[in-house]
Coordinates of C-alpha atoms in Angstrom, one line a residue:
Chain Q
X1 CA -18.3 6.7 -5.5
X2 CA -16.9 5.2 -2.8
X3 CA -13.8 2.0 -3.6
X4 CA -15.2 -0.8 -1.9
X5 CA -13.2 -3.5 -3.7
X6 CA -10.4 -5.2 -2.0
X7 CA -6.6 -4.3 -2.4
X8 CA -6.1 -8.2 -3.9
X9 CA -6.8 -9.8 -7.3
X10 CA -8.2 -12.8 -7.0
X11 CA -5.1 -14.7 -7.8
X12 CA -4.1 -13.0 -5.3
X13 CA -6.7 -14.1 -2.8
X14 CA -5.8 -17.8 -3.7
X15 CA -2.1 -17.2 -3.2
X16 CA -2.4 -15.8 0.1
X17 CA -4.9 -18.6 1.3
X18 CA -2.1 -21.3 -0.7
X19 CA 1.2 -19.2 1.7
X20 CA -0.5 -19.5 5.0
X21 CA -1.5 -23.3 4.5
X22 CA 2.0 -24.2 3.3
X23 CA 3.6 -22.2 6.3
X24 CA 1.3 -24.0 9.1
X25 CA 1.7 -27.5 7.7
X26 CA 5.0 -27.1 7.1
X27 CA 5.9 -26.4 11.0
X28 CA 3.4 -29.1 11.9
X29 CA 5.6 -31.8 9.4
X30 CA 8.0 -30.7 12.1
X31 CA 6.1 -31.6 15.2
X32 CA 5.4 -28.0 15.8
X33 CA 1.8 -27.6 17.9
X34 CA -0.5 -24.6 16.5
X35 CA -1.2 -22.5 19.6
X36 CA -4.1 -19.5 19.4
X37 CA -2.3 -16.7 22.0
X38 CA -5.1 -14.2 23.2
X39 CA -4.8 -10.8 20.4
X40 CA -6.9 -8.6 23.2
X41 CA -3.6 -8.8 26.4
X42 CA -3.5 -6.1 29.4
X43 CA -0.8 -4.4 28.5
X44 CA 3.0 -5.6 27.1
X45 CA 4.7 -2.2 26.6
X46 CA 8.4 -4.2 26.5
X47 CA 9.4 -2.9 22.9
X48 CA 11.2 0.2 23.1
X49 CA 9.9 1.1 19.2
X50 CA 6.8 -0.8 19.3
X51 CA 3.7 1.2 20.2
X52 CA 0.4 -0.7 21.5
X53 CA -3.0 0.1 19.9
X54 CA -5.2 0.4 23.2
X55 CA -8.4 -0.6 23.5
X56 CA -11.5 1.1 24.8
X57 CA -14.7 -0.2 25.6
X58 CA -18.2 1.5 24.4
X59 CA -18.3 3.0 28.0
X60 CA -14.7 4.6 27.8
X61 CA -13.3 2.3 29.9
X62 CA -9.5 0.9 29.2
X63 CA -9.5 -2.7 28.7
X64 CA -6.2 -3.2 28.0
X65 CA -4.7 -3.3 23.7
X66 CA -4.2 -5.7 20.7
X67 CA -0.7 -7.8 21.2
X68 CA 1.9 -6.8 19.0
X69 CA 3.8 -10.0 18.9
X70 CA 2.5 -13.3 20.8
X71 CA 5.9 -14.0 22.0
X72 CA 5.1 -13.4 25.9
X73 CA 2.0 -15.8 26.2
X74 CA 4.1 -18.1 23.7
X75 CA 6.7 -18.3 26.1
X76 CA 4.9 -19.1 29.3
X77 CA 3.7 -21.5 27.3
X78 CA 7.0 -23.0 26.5
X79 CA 7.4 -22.2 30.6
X80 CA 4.5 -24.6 31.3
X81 CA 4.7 -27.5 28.6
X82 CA 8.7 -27.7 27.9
X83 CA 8.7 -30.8 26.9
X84 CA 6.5 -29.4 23.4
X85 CA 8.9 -29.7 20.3
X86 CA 8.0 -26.3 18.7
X87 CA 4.6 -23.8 18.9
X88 CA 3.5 -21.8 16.4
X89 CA 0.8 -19.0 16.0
X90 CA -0.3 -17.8 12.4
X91 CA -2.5 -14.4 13.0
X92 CA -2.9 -11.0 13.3
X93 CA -0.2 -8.4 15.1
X94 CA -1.4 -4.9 15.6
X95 CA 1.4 -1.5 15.5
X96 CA 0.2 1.6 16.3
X97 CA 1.1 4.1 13.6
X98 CA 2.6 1.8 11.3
X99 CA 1.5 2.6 8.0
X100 CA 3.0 2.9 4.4
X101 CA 3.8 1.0 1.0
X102 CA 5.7 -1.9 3.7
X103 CA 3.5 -1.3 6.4
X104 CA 0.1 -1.7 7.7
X105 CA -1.1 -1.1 11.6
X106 CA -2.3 -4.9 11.4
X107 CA -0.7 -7.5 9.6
X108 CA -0.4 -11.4 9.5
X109 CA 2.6 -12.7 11.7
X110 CA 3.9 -16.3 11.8
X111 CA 5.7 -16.6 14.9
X112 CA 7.2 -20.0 16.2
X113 CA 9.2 -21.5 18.9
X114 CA 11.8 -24.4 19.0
X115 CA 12.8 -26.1 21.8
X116 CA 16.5 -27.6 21.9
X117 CA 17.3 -25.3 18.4
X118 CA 20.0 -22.9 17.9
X119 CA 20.4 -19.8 15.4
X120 CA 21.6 -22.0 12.9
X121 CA 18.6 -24.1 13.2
X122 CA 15.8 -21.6 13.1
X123 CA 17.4 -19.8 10.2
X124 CA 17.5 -23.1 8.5
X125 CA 13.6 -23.6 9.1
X126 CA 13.0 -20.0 8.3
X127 CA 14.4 -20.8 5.1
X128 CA 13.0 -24.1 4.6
X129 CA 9.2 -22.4 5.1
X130 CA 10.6 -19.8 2.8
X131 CA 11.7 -22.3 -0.3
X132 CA 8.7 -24.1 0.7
X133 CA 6.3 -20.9 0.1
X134 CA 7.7 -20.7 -3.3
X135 CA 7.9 -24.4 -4.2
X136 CA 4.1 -24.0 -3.7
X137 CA 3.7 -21.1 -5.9
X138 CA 5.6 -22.7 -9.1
X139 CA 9.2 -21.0 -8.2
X140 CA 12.1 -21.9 -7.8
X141 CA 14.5 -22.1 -4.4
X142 CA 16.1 -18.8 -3.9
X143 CA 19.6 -18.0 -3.9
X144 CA 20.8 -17.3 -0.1
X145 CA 23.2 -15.3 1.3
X146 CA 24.5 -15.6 4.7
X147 CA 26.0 -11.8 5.6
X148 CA 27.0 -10.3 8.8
X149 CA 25.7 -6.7 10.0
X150 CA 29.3 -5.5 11.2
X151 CA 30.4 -6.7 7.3
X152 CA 27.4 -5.3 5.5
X153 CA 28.5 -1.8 7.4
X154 CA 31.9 -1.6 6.5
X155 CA 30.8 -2.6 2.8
X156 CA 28.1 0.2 1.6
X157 CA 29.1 2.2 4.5
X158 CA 33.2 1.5 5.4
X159 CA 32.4 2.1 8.9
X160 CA 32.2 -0.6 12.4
X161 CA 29.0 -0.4 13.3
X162 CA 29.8 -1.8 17.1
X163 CA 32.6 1.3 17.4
X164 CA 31.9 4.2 15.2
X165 CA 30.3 7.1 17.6
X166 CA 27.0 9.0 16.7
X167 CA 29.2 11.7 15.1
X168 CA 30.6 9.4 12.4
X169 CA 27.5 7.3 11.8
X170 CA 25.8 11.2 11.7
X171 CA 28.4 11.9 9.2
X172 CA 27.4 8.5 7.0
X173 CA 24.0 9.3 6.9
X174 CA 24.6 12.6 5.7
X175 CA 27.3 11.7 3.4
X176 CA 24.7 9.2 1.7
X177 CA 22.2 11.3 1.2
X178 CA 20.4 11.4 4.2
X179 CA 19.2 14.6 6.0
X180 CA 18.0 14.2 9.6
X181 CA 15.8 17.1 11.2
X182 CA 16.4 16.7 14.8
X183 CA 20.5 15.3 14.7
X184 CA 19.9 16.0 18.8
X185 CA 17.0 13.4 18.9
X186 CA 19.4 10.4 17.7
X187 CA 21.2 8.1 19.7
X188 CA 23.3 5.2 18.2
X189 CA 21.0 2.5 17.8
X190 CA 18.6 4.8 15.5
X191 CA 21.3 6.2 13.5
X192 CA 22.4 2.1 12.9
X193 CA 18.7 1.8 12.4
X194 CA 18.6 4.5 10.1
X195 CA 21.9 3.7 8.1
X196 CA 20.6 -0.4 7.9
X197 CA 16.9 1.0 6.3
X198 CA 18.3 3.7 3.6
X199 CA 21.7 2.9 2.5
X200 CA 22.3 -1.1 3.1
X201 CA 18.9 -3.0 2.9
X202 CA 18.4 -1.0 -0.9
X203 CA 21.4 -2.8 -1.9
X204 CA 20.5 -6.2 -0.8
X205 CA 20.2 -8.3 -4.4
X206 CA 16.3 -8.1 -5.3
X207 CA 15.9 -12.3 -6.2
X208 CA 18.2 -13.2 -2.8
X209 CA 17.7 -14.2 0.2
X210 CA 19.7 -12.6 2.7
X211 CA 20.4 -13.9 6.1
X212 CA 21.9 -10.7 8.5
X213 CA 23.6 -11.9 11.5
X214 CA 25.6 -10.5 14.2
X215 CA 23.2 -7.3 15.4
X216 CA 24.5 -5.3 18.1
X217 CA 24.0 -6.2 21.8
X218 CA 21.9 -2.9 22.0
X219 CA 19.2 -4.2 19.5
X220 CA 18.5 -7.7 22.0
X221 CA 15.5 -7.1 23.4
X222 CA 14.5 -10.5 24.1
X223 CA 17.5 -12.4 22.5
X224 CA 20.9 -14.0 24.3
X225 CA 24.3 -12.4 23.5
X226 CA 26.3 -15.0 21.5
X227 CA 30.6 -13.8 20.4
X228 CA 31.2 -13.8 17.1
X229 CA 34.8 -13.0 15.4
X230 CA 34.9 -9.1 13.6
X231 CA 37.6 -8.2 11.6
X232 CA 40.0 -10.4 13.8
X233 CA 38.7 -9.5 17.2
X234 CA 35.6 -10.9 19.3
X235 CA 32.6 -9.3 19.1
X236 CA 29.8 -9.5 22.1
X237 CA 26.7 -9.4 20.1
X238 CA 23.3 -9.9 19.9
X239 CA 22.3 -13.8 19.2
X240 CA 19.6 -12.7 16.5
X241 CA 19.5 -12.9 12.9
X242 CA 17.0 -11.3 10.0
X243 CA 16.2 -12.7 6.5
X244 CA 15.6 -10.3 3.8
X245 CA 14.1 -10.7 0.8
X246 CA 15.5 -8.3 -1.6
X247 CA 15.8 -5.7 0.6
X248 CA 12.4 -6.0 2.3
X249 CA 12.5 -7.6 6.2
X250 CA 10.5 -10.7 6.1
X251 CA 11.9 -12.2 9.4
X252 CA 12.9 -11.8 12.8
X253 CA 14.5 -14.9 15.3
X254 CA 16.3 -15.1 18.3
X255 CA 18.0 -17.4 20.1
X256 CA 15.9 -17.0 23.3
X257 CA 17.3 -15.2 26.6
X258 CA 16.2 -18.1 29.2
X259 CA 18.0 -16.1 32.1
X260 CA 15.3 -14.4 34.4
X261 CA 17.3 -12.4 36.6
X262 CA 18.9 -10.7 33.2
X263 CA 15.4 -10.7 31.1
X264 CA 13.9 -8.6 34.4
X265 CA 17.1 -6.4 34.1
X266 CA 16.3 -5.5 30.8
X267 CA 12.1 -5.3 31.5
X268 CA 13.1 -2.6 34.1
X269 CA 13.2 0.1 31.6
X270 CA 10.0 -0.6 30.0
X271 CA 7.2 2.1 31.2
X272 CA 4.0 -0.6 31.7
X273 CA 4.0 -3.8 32.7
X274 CA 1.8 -4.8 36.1
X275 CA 0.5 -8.5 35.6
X276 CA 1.7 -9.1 32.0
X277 CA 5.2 -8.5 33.3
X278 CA 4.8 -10.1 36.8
X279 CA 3.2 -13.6 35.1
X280 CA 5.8 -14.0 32.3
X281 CA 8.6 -12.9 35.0
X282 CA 7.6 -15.9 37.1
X283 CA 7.5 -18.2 34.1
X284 CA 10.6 -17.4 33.2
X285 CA 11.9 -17.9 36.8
X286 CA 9.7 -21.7 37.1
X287 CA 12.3 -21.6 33.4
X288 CA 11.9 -21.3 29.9
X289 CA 13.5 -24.2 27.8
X290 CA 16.3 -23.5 25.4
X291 CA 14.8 -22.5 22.6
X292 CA 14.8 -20.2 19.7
X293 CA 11.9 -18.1 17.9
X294 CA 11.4 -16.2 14.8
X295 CA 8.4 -14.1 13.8
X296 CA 7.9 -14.1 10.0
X297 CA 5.7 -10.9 8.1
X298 CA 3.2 -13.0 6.1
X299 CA 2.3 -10.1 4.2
X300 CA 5.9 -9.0 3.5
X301 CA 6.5 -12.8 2.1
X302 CA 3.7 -12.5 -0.1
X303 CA 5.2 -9.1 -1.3
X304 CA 8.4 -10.6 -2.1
X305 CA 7.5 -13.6 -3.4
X306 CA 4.7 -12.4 -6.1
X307 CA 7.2 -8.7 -6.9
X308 CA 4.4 -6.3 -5.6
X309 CA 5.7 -3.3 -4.2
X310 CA 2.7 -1.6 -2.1
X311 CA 1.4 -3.7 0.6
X312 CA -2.4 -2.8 0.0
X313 CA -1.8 -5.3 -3.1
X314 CA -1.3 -8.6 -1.2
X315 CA -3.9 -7.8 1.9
X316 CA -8.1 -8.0 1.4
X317 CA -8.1 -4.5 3.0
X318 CA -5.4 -2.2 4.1
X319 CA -6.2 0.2 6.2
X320 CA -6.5 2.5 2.9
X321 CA -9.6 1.1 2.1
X322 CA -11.5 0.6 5.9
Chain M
X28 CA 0.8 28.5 14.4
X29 CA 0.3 24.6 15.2
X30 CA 2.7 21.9 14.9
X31 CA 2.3 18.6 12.9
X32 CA 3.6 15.3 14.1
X33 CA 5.0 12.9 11.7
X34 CA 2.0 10.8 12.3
X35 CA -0.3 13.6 10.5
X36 CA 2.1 13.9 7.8
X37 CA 0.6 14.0 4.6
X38 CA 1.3 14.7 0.5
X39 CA -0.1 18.7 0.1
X40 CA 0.5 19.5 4.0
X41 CA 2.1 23.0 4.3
X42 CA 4.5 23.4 7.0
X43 CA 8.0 25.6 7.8
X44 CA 11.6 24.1 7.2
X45 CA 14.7 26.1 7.7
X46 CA 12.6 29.2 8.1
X47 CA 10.6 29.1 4.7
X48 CA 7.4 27.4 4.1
X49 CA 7.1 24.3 2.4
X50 CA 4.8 21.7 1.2
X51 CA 5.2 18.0 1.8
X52 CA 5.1 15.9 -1.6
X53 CA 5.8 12.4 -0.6
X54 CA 6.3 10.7 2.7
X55 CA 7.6 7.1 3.3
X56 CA 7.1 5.8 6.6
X57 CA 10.6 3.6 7.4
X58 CA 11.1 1.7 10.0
X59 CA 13.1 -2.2 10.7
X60 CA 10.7 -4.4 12.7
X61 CA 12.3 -4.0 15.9
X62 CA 13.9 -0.6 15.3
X63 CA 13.1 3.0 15.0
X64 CA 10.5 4.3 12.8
X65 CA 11.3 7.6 10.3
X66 CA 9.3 9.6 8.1
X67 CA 11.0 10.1 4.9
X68 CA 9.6 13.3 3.4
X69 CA 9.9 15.1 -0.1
X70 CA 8.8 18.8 0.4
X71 CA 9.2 21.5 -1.7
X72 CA 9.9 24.8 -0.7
X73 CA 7.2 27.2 -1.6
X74 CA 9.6 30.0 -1.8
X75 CA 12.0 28.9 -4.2
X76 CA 10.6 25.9 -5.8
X77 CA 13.6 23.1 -4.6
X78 CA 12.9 20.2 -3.9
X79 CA 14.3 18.6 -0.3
X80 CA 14.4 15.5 1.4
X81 CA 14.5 15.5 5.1
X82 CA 14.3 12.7 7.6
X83 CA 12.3 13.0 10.6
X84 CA 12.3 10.2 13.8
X85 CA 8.8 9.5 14.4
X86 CA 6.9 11.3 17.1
X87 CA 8.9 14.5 15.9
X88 CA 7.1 17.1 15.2
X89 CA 7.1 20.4 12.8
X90 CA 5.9 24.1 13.0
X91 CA 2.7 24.3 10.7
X92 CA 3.0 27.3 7.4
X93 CA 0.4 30.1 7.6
X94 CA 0.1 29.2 3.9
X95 CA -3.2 30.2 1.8
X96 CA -3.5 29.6 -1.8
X97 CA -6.1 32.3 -3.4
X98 CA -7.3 32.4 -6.8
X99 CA -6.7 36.4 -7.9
X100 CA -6.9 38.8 -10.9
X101 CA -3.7 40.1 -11.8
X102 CA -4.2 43.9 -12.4
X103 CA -0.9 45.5 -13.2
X104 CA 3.0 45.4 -12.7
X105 CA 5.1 48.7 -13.4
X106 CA 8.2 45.7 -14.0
X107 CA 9.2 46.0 -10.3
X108 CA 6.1 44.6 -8.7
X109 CA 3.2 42.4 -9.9
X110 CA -0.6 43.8 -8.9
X111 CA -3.3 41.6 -7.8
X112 CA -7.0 41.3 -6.4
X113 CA -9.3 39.2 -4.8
X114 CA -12.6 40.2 -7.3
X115 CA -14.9 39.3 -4.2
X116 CA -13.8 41.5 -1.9
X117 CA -11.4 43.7 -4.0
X118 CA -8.0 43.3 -1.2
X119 CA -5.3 43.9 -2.9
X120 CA -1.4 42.1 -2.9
X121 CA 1.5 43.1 -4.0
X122 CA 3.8 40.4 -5.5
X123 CA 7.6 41.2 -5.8
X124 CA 10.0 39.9 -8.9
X125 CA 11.0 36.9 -6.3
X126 CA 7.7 35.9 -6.1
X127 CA 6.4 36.2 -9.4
X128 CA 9.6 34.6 -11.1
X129 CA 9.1 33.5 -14.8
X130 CA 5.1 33.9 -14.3
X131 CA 5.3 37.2 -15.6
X132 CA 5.6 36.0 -19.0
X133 CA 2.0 34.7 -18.9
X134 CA 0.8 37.1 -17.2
X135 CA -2.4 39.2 -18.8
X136 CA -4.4 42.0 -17.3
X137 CA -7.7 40.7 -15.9
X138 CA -6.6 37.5 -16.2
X139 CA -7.2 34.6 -13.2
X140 CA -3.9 33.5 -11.4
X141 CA -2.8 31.2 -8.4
X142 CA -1.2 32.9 -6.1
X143 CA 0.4 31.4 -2.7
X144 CA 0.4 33.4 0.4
X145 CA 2.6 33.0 3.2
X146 CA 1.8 35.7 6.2
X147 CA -0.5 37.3 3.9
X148 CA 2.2 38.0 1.4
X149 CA 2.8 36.4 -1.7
X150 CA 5.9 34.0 -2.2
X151 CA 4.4 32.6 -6.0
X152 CA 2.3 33.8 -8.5
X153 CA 1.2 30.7 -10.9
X154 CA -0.6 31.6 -14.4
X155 CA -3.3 29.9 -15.5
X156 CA -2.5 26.7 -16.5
X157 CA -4.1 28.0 -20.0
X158 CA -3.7 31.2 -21.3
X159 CA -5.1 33.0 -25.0
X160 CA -2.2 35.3 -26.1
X161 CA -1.6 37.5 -28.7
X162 CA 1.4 36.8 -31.2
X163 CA 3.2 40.0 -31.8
X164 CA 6.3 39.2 -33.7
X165 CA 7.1 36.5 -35.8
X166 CA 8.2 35.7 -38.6
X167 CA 5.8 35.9 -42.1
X168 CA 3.7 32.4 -41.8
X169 CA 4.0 30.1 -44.8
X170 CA -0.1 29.6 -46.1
X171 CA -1.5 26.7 -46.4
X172 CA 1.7 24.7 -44.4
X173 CA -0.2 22.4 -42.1
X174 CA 1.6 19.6 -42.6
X175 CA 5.3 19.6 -42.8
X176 CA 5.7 20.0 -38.8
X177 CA 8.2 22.7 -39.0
X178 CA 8.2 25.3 -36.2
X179 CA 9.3 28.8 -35.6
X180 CA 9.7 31.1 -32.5
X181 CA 7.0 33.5 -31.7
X182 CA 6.7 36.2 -29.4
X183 CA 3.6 36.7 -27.6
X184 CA 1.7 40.0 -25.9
X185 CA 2.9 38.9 -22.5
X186 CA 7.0 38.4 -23.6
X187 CA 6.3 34.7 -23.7
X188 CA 8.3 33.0 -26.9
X189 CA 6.8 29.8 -28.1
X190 CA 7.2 27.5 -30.9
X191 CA 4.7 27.3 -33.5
X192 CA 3.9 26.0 -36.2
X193 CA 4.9 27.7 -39.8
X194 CA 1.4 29.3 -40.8
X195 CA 1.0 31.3 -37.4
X196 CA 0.6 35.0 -38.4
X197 CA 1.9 37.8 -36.1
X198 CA -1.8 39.4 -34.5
X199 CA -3.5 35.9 -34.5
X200 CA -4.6 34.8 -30.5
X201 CA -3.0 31.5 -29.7
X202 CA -3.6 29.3 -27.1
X203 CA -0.5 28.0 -24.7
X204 CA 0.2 25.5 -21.5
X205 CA 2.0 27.4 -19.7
X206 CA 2.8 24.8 -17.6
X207 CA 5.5 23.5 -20.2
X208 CA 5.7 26.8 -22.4
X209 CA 4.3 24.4 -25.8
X210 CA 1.7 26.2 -28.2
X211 CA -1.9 24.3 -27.9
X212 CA -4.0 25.5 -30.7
X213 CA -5.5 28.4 -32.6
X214 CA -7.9 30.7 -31.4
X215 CA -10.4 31.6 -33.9
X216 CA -11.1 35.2 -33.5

């Protein structure tokens, strides 16, 4: 007999429906304007470890994939109405191959923008909509603390994650229990990437609210380079933060990267592009406002907040049970 | 032999690490939002039972085991090497003492065993998880003591030694998991 039932309870059904109205009404108390981006884009290929799911029509012909993040029709957005406070999207992302207890190839995404806001000031709403999500469940605020990547590294790890060389970080991962097949295959950032997923984000206390700052300029993308002081000297890194709950990534934010001529720089290395790149290249030349984003895992929130540990709990169906 | 991708891996598929052949028992896809994605992977090699955990970047990929598991009779073993058939079309392996392991404590003539082939050859022999044994030493059972739940050591037809309870007679047929060596029941002759 085949399982036809969803992966939620029905208390969890009402839970989910209770987050995502206390997340949009929350941004809209702020002046924030709910935008609906297009899922179905041509192509937008501009995340080195993000994979598109294409899409093909009955005939076999290409038309284009499922967006992966609404950030590039969010900003030419911005690009066109500047004078907007904030925009926010609630809706469904699509990863290729992303699939596990913490991950599911589509998932619920809360992304928002604010004009005129810093770091400091999206990571204050990302915690606001946080508290807020568990005000409206019965909970209580969650304690939060404020850590930096470079310090999180030299505490589980005693290394400098902005100098130590593949070899030592190698020698880390190994040295904590890690076992890499293809050591050749690695470079830096995925060794960092590695190190951050099995030996730091484990030991991230499991009621907390962490707030990582201070990511390498390497792991940018679409974020501005901001200095901040490590271990006594000044430190070029990315302008970007990450909440964690418990150890589980709920959030994403940068401060945006307004300057064209250095956001095409960094597109050149991306393989696609054509008129998805072309269009947001010229908005960001006509100019993107100062602003700052943050995309939020609705499902991961839901995890943390009610203690499940398997995604397939909080969603109607995963893609177990399609 | 074909190669696997990390994106086929699954619990149960069979391929070859550091030369041996192993099985893959759990696999946890890893990955930060905007970073790298892993495969972290339990296996077990087939060979000599270990357990490993190995990390693999996604997209990597990983030479497929010529791995069969066969249901076969075991016929004989003259101590150095264990005898066994396939009773549909009568072939024939021949299991060494690496292979066979502790198995050969279970082991009966005739009897139906698991038996994991890499290459064609086997690398483990697994007894049926239930076997009927003979006792043929142990020491003189107490009648009538079913209920004090005191045990004693008994030695079975195979070389197996099990616990039993105190009223188990040598020459009486027990039944045994041998999964973790415990005593089951009687078998009423």
């Amino acid at each position: 007999m085949a399982d036809w039932r969803p992966g939620t309870s029905g208390d969890m059904l009402a839970t989910r429906a209770r987050i995502r109205r206390v997340l949009r009404e929350t941004l809209e108390r702020r002046g924030s304007l709910e935008v609906d981006p297009p899922a179905l884009i041509r192509s937008g290929d501009f995340e080195p470890h993000i994979a598109l799911l294409r899409v093909v029509a009955a005939d076999g012909a290409p038309n284009g994939a499922l967006h992966s993040s609404p950030e590039l029709m969010m900003k030419r957005l911005l690009c066109a109405e500047p004078q907007l406070p904030g925009i926010h999207a609630l809706g469904p992302v699509f990863r290729a191959g992303e699939s596990g207890r913490r991950h599911n190839p589509e998932f619920t995404m809360l992304e928002w923008y604010e004009t005129g806001a810093d770091l400091d000031a999206v990571i204050a709403t990302t915690l606001e909509l946080i508290q807020q999500a568990r005000h409206a469940l019965g909970l209580t605020p969650a304690p939060v603390a404020h850590r930096d990547y470079g310090r999180l590294f030299r505490e589980w790890l005693g290394l400098d994650p902005y100098r130590a060389d593949t070899a030592m970080l190698a020698r880390m991962a190994h040295l904590s229990g890690v076992s890499v097949h293809d050591v050749a295959g690695m470079d830096r950032d995925d060794w960092l990437d590695l190190l951050m997923s099995t030996a730091i984000e484990p030991h991230l206390p499991a009621d907390e609210l962490t707030v990582v700052r201070g990511y390498p300029a390497s792991q940018a993308a679409m974020a501005r380079l901001e200095t901040r002081i490590f271990e006594g000297r000044e430190e070029t890194v990315a302008a970007r933060f990450e909440v964690y709950g418990g150890g589980l990534e709920l959030a994403n934010g940068y401060h945006e990267l307004t300057d064209a001529t250095e956001q095409a720089r960094r597109l050149e290395t991306a393989e696609a592009g054509g008129s998805t790149r072309q269009r947001f290249l010229e908005a960001m030349t006509h100019g993107l406002p100062d602003c700052s984003g943050v995309a939020l895992g609705v499902d991961r929130l839901l995890m943390w907040l009610t203690g499940e540990d398997d995604i397939d709990a909080v969603l109607p169906f995963s893609d177990r049970r399609l | 032999m074909a190669n696997y991708s990390t994106n086929e891996f699954r619990s149960g598929l069979k391929v070859m690490l550091d030369g041996d052949p192993a099985t893959i028992v759990e696999n946890e896809f890893v990955k930060p939002g905007k970073g790298q994605a892993f495969s972290r992977v339990k296996l077990k090699n087939l060979k000599t039972g270990k357990t490993i955990e190995r990390t693999f970047k996604s997209g990597d990929s990983i030479e497929a085991a010529d791995v069969l598991e066969v249901e076969m009779q075991y016929l004989f073993s003259d101590g150095e090497e264990w005898h066994f058939m396939d009773p549909e079309n009568f072939e024939q392996v021949v299991a060494t003492r690496e292979a066979v392991g502790d198995s050969d404590q279970w082991l009966k003539e005739q009897d139906m065993c698991q038996i994991i082939l890499f290459n064609g050859n086997p690398i483990q022999v697994l007894p049926p998880n239930h076997v009927e044994l003979k006792v043929v030493e142990t020491d003189p059972g107490i009648r009538g003591d079913t209920a004090t739940g005191g045990t004693k050591p008994a030695t079975l037809e195979t070389g197996a030694v099990v616990k039993v309870p105190l009223f188990i007679e040598e020459g009486e047929v027990l039944r045994c998991d041998t999964r973790t060596g415990e005593y089951l029941s009687r078998v009423k002759g």
